[in-house]
């Protein structure tokens, strides 16, 4: 649809179309592409984003990084809960490690662990006794198609009338495989609450030289 334009204008046009990765020029080194969005209308046991592996927008292999933006709560009968976040179907606890810093307005703590049973650490989200409160989480997965172990940074914030917390976690997935899926579920076997939203973005590699 851009081929009828002169060369001087084709780059701007192609930036709106993932096809520019093949035959166009990227002028923005940090362009994000919206891959998928899921709004939970009924309590859900799990939610998974999976690469389409078709060379189109949903194909994780064309991106440098992946970013997930989450607005979520749990149906667990408690003040809060935790999310499992497993990459590429790998739920082996020995393949995940993290280091986190967390504060609740009164105190600050730091902790690290290997053998993380819930995968990528997203910290706490509000649960059923925190009525109508949802937490915000971002997950930035780096260099998702490299042959290196994968790194991720997660940030979490939720408030329950002064009883919430904010945190930041550095994560490692000890696998050299590409990331082909990202799966979420409640750690305690409860559901992701209705009204929760998950959005997945791809960050494109820089296609121009400095």
PDB file of C-alpha atoms in Angstrom:
ATOM      1  CA  UNK A   1       0.000   0.000   0.000  1.00  0.00           C
ATOM      2  CA  UNK A   2       3.067   2.275   0.285  1.00  0.00           C
ATOM      3  CA  UNK A   3       4.700   1.442  -3.031  1.00  0.00           C
ATOM      4  CA  UNK A   4       2.966   4.267  -4.891  1.00  0.00           C
ATOM      5  CA  UNK A   5       4.679   6.863  -2.667  1.00  0.00           C
ATOM      6  CA  UNK A   6       8.024   8.512  -3.475  1.00  0.00           C
ATOM      7  CA  UNK A   7      11.065   7.133  -1.647  1.00  0.00           C
ATOM      8  CA  UNK A   8      11.208  10.181   0.643  1.00  0.00           C
ATOM      9  CA  UNK A   9       7.800   9.318   2.113  1.00  0.00           C
ATOM     10  CA  UNK A  10       7.818   5.528   2.062  1.00  0.00           C
ATOM     11  CA  UNK A  11       9.692   5.190   5.377  1.00  0.00           C
ATOM     12  CA  UNK A  12       7.025   7.084   7.356  1.00  0.00           C
ATOM     13  CA  UNK A  13       4.260   5.084   5.748  1.00  0.00           C
ATOM     14  CA  UNK A  14       5.965   1.756   6.344  1.00  0.00           C
ATOM     15  CA  UNK A  15       6.393   2.459  10.067  1.00  0.00           C
ATOM     16  CA  UNK A  16       2.675   1.816  10.523  1.00  0.00           C
ATOM     17  CA  UNK A  17       2.952  -1.637   8.940  1.00  0.00           C
ATOM     18  CA  UNK A  18       4.972  -4.556  10.436  1.00  0.00           C
ATOM     19  CA  UNK A  19       5.941  -5.358   6.840  1.00  0.00           C
ATOM     20  CA  UNK A  20       8.645  -2.700   7.098  1.00  0.00           C
ATOM     21  CA  UNK A  21      10.746  -5.231   8.989  1.00  0.00           C
ATOM     22  CA  UNK A  22      11.188  -7.038   5.679  1.00  0.00           C
ATOM     23  CA  UNK A  23      11.467  -4.313   3.073  1.00  0.00           C
ATOM     24  CA  UNK A  24      11.304  -0.933   4.823  1.00  0.00           C
ATOM     25  CA  UNK A  25      13.360   1.344   7.036  1.00  0.00           C
ATOM     26  CA  UNK A  26      12.792   1.843  10.755  1.00  0.00           C
ATOM     27  CA  UNK A  27      13.588   5.352  11.915  1.00  0.00           C
ATOM     28  CA  UNK A  28      12.470   4.917  15.536  1.00  0.00           C
ATOM     29  CA  UNK A  29      14.835   2.734  17.549  1.00  0.00           C
ATOM     30  CA  UNK A  30      12.329   2.009  20.322  1.00  0.00           C
ATOM     31  CA  UNK A  31       9.102   1.353  18.427  1.00  0.00           C
ATOM     32  CA  UNK A  32       6.482  -0.693  20.285  1.00  0.00           C
ATOM     33  CA  UNK A  33       3.926  -2.847  18.488  1.00  0.00           C
ATOM     34  CA  UNK A  34       0.690  -3.943  20.153  1.00  0.00           C
ATOM     35  CA  UNK A  35       0.575  -7.743  19.865  1.00  0.00           C
ATOM     36  CA  UNK A  36      -2.417  -8.837  21.958  1.00  0.00           C
ATOM     37  CA  UNK A  37      -4.851  -7.670  24.619  1.00  0.00           C
ATOM     38  CA  UNK A  38      -6.985  -9.828  26.912  1.00  0.00           C
ATOM     39  CA  UNK A  39      -9.781  -8.492  29.098  1.00  0.00           C
ATOM     40  CA  UNK A  40     -11.046 -11.057  31.625  1.00  0.00           C
ATOM     41  CA  UNK A  41     -14.859 -10.887  31.583  1.00  0.00           C
ATOM     42  CA  UNK A  42     -15.366 -13.939  33.842  1.00  0.00           C
ATOM     43  CA  UNK A  43     -12.976 -15.366  36.469  1.00  0.00           C
ATOM     44  CA  UNK A  44     -10.293 -17.288  34.574  1.00  0.00           C
ATOM     45  CA  UNK A  45      -7.991 -20.082  35.742  1.00  0.00           C
ATOM     46  CA  UNK A  46      -5.228 -19.008  33.375  1.00  0.00           C
ATOM     47  CA  UNK A  47      -4.295 -16.720  30.513  1.00  0.00           C
ATOM     48  CA  UNK A  48      -1.603 -17.366  27.902  1.00  0.00           C
ATOM     49  CA  UNK A  49      -0.025 -15.304  25.145  1.00  0.00           C
ATOM     50  CA  UNK A  50       1.462 -17.566  22.437  1.00  0.00           C
ATOM     51  CA  UNK A  51       3.607 -16.669  19.444  1.00  0.00           C
ATOM     52  CA  UNK A  52       1.816 -17.139  16.130  1.00  0.00           C
ATOM     53  CA  UNK A  53       5.077 -18.141  14.389  1.00  0.00           C
ATOM     54  CA  UNK A  54       3.756 -16.825  11.081  1.00  0.00           C
ATOM     55  CA  UNK A  55       5.864 -13.743  10.419  1.00  0.00           C
ATOM     56  CA  UNK A  56       2.959 -11.458  11.307  1.00  0.00           C
ATOM     57  CA  UNK A  57       2.420  -9.074  14.240  1.00  0.00           C
ATOM     58  CA  UNK A  58       1.836 -11.921  16.708  1.00  0.00           C
ATOM     59  CA  UNK A  59       5.119 -13.683  15.905  1.00  0.00           C
ATOM     60  CA  UNK A  60       7.471 -13.180  18.875  1.00  0.00           C
ATOM     61  CA  UNK A  61      10.533 -14.027  16.764  1.00  0.00           C
ATOM     62  CA  UNK A  62      10.565 -10.615  15.064  1.00  0.00           C
ATOM     63  CA  UNK A  63      10.926  -8.633  18.317  1.00  0.00           C
ATOM     64  CA  UNK A  64      13.931  -7.721  20.435  1.00  0.00           C
ATOM     65  CA  UNK A  65      11.976  -7.444  23.724  1.00  0.00           C
ATOM     66  CA  UNK A  66       8.466  -8.200  24.968  1.00  0.00           C
ATOM     67  CA  UNK A  67       6.542  -6.069  27.473  1.00  0.00           C
ATOM     68  CA  UNK A  68       3.415  -7.125  29.373  1.00  0.00           C
ATOM     69  CA  UNK A  69       1.243  -4.508  31.097  1.00  0.00           C
ATOM     70  CA  UNK A  70      -1.131  -6.003  33.673  1.00  0.00           C
ATOM     71  CA  UNK A  71      -4.075  -4.679  35.675  1.00  0.00           C
ATOM     72  CA  UNK A  72      -5.214  -7.602  37.813  1.00  0.00           C
ATOM     73  CA  UNK A  73      -6.701  -9.064  40.963  1.00  0.00           C
ATOM     74  CA  UNK A  74      -7.378 -12.582  42.271  1.00  0.00           C
ATOM     75  CA  UNK A  75     -10.514 -14.330  43.520  1.00  0.00           C
ATOM     76  CA  UNK A  76      -8.516 -15.807  46.423  1.00  0.00           C
ATOM     77  CA  UNK A  77     -10.201 -15.251  49.809  1.00  0.00           C
ATOM     78  CA  UNK A  78      -7.371 -13.185  51.262  1.00  0.00           C
ATOM     79  CA  UNK A  79      -5.948  -9.682  51.092  1.00  0.00           C
ATOM     80  CA  UNK A  80      -3.609 -10.557  48.250  1.00  0.00           C
ATOM     81  CA  UNK A  81      -2.313 -13.312  46.005  1.00  0.00           C
ATOM     82  CA  UNK A  82       0.552 -14.059  43.624  1.00  0.00           C
ATOM     83  CA  UNK A  83       0.656 -14.828  39.915  1.00  0.00           C
ATOM     84  CA  UNK A  84       2.531 -17.665  38.273  1.00  0.00           C
ATOM     85  CA  UNK A  85       4.304 -16.461  35.130  1.00  0.00           C
ATOM     86  CA  UNK A  86       5.893 -19.247  33.088  1.00  0.00           C
ATOM     87  CA  UNK A  87       7.812 -18.802  29.840  1.00  0.00           C
ATOM     88  CA  UNK A  88       7.595 -21.193  26.889  1.00  0.00           C
ATOM     89  CA  UNK A  89       5.668 -23.766  28.934  1.00  0.00           C
ATOM     90  CA  UNK A  90       8.542 -24.152  31.417  1.00  0.00           C
ATOM     91  CA  UNK A  91       7.245 -24.526  34.996  1.00  0.00           C
ATOM     92  CA  UNK A  92      10.467 -26.055  36.379  1.00  0.00           C
ATOM     93  CA  UNK A  93      11.253 -24.060  39.527  1.00  0.00           C
ATOM     94  CA  UNK A  94      15.013 -24.597  39.188  1.00  0.00           C
ATOM     95  CA  UNK A  95      14.984 -22.639  35.921  1.00  0.00           C
ATOM     96  CA  UNK A  96      13.948 -19.330  37.513  1.00  0.00           C
ATOM     97  CA  UNK A  97      15.718 -16.954  39.904  1.00  0.00           C
ATOM     98  CA  UNK A  98      15.036 -13.432  41.180  1.00  0.00           C
ATOM     99  CA  UNK A  99      16.189 -10.543  43.361  1.00  0.00           C
ATOM    100  CA  UNK A 100      13.603  -8.047  44.591  1.00  0.00           C
ATOM    101  CA  UNK A 101      13.202  -4.804  46.511  1.00  0.00           C
ATOM    102  CA  UNK A 102       9.825  -4.067  48.102  1.00  0.00           C
ATOM    103  CA  UNK A 103       8.357  -1.316  50.283  1.00  0.00           C
ATOM    104  CA  UNK A 104       4.975  -0.817  51.956  1.00  0.00           C
ATOM    105  CA  UNK A 105       5.266   2.765  53.185  1.00  0.00           C
ATOM    106  CA  UNK A 106       6.504   1.712  56.607  1.00  0.00           C
ATOM    107  CA  UNK A 107       9.430  -0.577  55.820  1.00  0.00           C
ATOM    108  CA  UNK A 108      11.648  -1.712  52.968  1.00  0.00           C
ATOM    109  CA  UNK A 109      13.080  -5.176  52.390  1.00  0.00           C
ATOM    110  CA  UNK A 110      15.194  -6.970  49.803  1.00  0.00           C
ATOM    111  CA  UNK A 111      15.457 -10.660  49.040  1.00  0.00           C
ATOM    112  CA  UNK A 112      16.777 -13.064  46.453  1.00  0.00           C
ATOM    113  CA  UNK A 113      15.965 -16.663  45.593  1.00  0.00           C
ATOM    114  CA  UNK A 114      16.693 -19.438  43.125  1.00  0.00           C
ATOM    115  CA  UNK A 115      14.282 -22.251  42.370  1.00  0.00           C
ATOM    116  CA  UNK A 116      11.259 -19.956  42.056  1.00  0.00           C
ATOM    117  CA  UNK A 117       8.111 -22.081  41.852  1.00  0.00           C
ATOM    118  CA  UNK A 118       5.989 -19.352  40.235  1.00  0.00           C
ATOM    119  CA  UNK A 119       8.430 -18.484  37.429  1.00  0.00           C
ATOM    120  CA  UNK A 120       8.931 -14.789  36.684  1.00  0.00           C
ATOM    121  CA  UNK A 121       8.215 -12.930  39.925  1.00  0.00           C
ATOM    122  CA  UNK A 122       5.445 -10.325  39.742  1.00  0.00           C
ATOM    123  CA  UNK A 123       4.967  -9.880  43.503  1.00  0.00           C
ATOM    124  CA  UNK A 124       1.493  -9.439  45.001  1.00  0.00           C
ATOM    125  CA  UNK A 125      -1.825  -8.556  43.425  1.00  0.00           C
ATOM    126  CA  UNK A 126      -4.956  -7.709  45.460  1.00  0.00           C
ATOM    127  CA  UNK A 127      -7.434 -10.522  46.214  1.00  0.00           C
ATOM    128  CA  UNK A 128     -11.085 -10.929  47.179  1.00  0.00           C
ATOM    129  CA  UNK A 129     -11.005  -9.283  50.611  1.00  0.00           C
ATOM    130  CA  UNK A 130      -9.501  -6.161  48.977  1.00  0.00           C
ATOM    131  CA  UNK A 131     -12.830  -5.279  47.376  1.00  0.00           C
ATOM    132  CA  UNK A 132     -12.660  -3.601  43.974  1.00  0.00           C
ATOM    133  CA  UNK A 133      -8.904  -3.052  44.208  1.00  0.00           C
ATOM    134  CA  UNK A 134      -6.666  -4.058  41.291  1.00  0.00           C
ATOM    135  CA  UNK A 135      -2.887  -4.042  41.110  1.00  0.00           C
ATOM    136  CA  UNK A 136      -0.622  -2.766  38.328  1.00  0.00           C
ATOM    137  CA  UNK A 137       2.267  -4.881  37.045  1.00  0.00           C
ATOM    138  CA  UNK A 138       4.693  -4.420  34.161  1.00  0.00           C
ATOM    139  CA  UNK A 139       7.038  -7.135  32.903  1.00  0.00           C
ATOM    140  CA  UNK A 140       9.872  -6.283  30.511  1.00  0.00           C
ATOM    141  CA  UNK A 141      11.457  -9.379  28.950  1.00  0.00           C
ATOM    142  CA  UNK A 142      14.793  -8.643  27.273  1.00  0.00           C
ATOM    143  CA  UNK A 143      16.432 -10.117  24.155  1.00  0.00           C
ATOM    144  CA  UNK A 144      13.746 -12.793  23.911  1.00  0.00           C
ATOM    145  CA  UNK A 145      15.183 -14.580  20.856  1.00  0.00           C
ATOM    146  CA  UNK A 146      18.830 -14.640  21.899  1.00  0.00           C
ATOM    147  CA  UNK A 147      20.827 -17.725  22.797  1.00  0.00           C
ATOM    148  CA  UNK A 148      21.474 -16.263  26.253  1.00  0.00           C
ATOM    149  CA  UNK A 149      19.650 -16.895  29.517  1.00  0.00           C
ATOM    150  CA  UNK A 150      16.689 -14.511  29.517  1.00  0.00           C
ATOM    151  CA  UNK A 151      16.404 -11.508  31.836  1.00  0.00           C
ATOM    152  CA  UNK A 152      13.303  -9.645  32.960  1.00  0.00           C
ATOM    153  CA  UNK A 153      12.484  -6.661  35.147  1.00  0.00           C
ATOM    154  CA  UNK A 154       9.076  -6.490  36.797  1.00  0.00           C
ATOM    155  CA  UNK A 155       7.502  -3.542  38.593  1.00  0.00           C
ATOM    156  CA  UNK A 156       4.437  -3.895  40.809  1.00  0.00           C
ATOM    157  CA  UNK A 157       2.220  -1.406  42.628  1.00  0.00           C
ATOM    158  CA  UNK A 158      -1.057  -1.848  44.482  1.00  0.00           C
ATOM    159  CA  UNK A 159      -2.760  -0.041  47.331  1.00  0.00           C
ATOM    160  CA  UNK A 160      -5.301  -1.356  49.819  1.00  0.00           C
ATOM    161  CA  UNK A 161      -6.101   1.768  51.843  1.00  0.00           C
ATOM    162  CA  UNK A 162      -2.515   2.058  53.002  1.00  0.00           C
ATOM    163  CA  UNK A 163      -1.829  -1.678  53.236  1.00  0.00           C
ATOM    164  CA  UNK A 164      -0.403  -2.161  49.763  1.00  0.00           C
ATOM    165  CA  UNK A 165       3.146  -2.224  48.434  1.00  0.00           C
ATOM    166  CA  UNK A 166       5.417  -1.319  45.564  1.00  0.00           C
ATOM    167  CA  UNK A 167       8.273  -3.485  44.322  1.00  0.00           C
ATOM    168  CA  UNK A 168      10.838  -4.049  41.612  1.00  0.00           C
ATOM    169  CA  UNK A 169      12.266  -7.453  40.734  1.00  0.00           C
ATOM    170  CA  UNK A 170      15.170  -8.577  38.566  1.00  0.00           C
ATOM    171  CA  UNK A 171      14.504 -12.039  37.100  1.00  0.00           C
ATOM    172  CA  UNK A 172      16.387 -14.715  35.194  1.00  0.00           C
ATOM    173  CA  UNK A 173      15.006 -17.606  33.160  1.00  0.00           C
ATOM    174  CA  UNK A 174      17.869 -20.057  32.908  1.00  0.00           C
ATOM    175  CA  UNK A 175      17.144 -21.148  29.350  1.00  0.00           C
ATOM    176  CA  UNK A 176      18.772 -20.390  26.026  1.00  0.00           C
ATOM    177  CA  UNK A 177      15.549 -21.131  24.140  1.00  0.00           C
ATOM    178  CA  UNK A 178      13.508 -18.304  22.589  1.00  0.00           C
ATOM    179  CA  UNK A 179      10.400 -17.145  24.413  1.00  0.00           C
ATOM    180  CA  UNK A 180       7.390 -18.530  22.539  1.00  0.00           C
ATOM    181  CA  UNK A 181       4.648 -18.151  25.160  1.00  0.00           C
ATOM    182  CA  UNK A 182       3.899 -16.322  28.430  1.00  0.00           C
ATOM    183  CA  UNK A 183       1.370 -18.022  30.735  1.00  0.00           C
ATOM    184  CA  UNK A 184      -0.314 -16.575  33.830  1.00  0.00           C
ATOM    185  CA  UNK A 185      -2.298 -18.247  36.600  1.00  0.00           C
ATOM    186  CA  UNK A 186      -2.982 -17.795  40.319  1.00  0.00           C
ATOM    187  CA  UNK A 187      -0.289 -19.366  42.499  1.00  0.00           C
ATOM    188  CA  UNK A 188      -2.827 -20.772  44.970  1.00  0.00           C
ATOM    189  CA  UNK A 189      -5.129 -22.329  42.377  1.00  0.00           C
ATOM    190  CA  UNK A 190      -7.753 -19.583  42.501  1.00  0.00           C
ATOM    191  CA  UNK A 191      -8.853 -17.521  39.501  1.00  0.00           C
ATOM    192  CA  UNK A 192      -7.749 -14.310  37.889  1.00  0.00           C
ATOM    193  CA  UNK A 193     -10.611 -11.957  38.732  1.00  0.00           C
ATOM    194  CA  UNK A 194     -13.095 -10.561  36.247  1.00  0.00           C
ATOM    195  CA  UNK A 195     -12.089  -7.069  35.182  1.00  0.00           C
ATOM    196  CA  UNK A 196      -8.396  -7.934  34.958  1.00  0.00           C
ATOM    197  CA  UNK A 197      -6.591  -6.856  31.788  1.00  0.00           C
ATOM    198  CA  UNK A 198      -3.375  -8.065  30.164  1.00  0.00           C
ATOM    199  CA  UNK A 199      -1.693  -6.312  27.225  1.00  0.00           C
ATOM    200  CA  UNK A 200       1.343  -7.603  25.317  1.00  0.00           C
ATOM    201  CA  UNK A 201       3.694  -5.396  23.282  1.00  0.00           C
ATOM    202  CA  UNK A 202       6.710  -6.193  21.129  1.00  0.00           C
ATOM    203  CA  UNK A 203       9.749  -3.907  21.023  1.00  0.00           C
ATOM    204  CA  UNK A 204      11.383  -3.874  17.610  1.00  0.00           C
ATOM    205  CA  UNK A 205      15.151  -4.035  17.078  1.00  0.00           C
ATOM    206  CA  UNK A 206      16.929  -0.888  15.995  1.00  0.00           C
ATOM    207  CA  UNK A 207      17.148  -1.020  12.206  1.00  0.00           C
ATOM    208  CA  UNK A 208      19.305   2.051  11.567  1.00  0.00           C
ATOM    209  CA  UNK A 209      22.895   2.896  12.475  1.00  0.00           C
ATOM    210  CA  UNK A 210      23.742   5.717  14.830  1.00  0.00           C
TER     211      UNK A 210
END
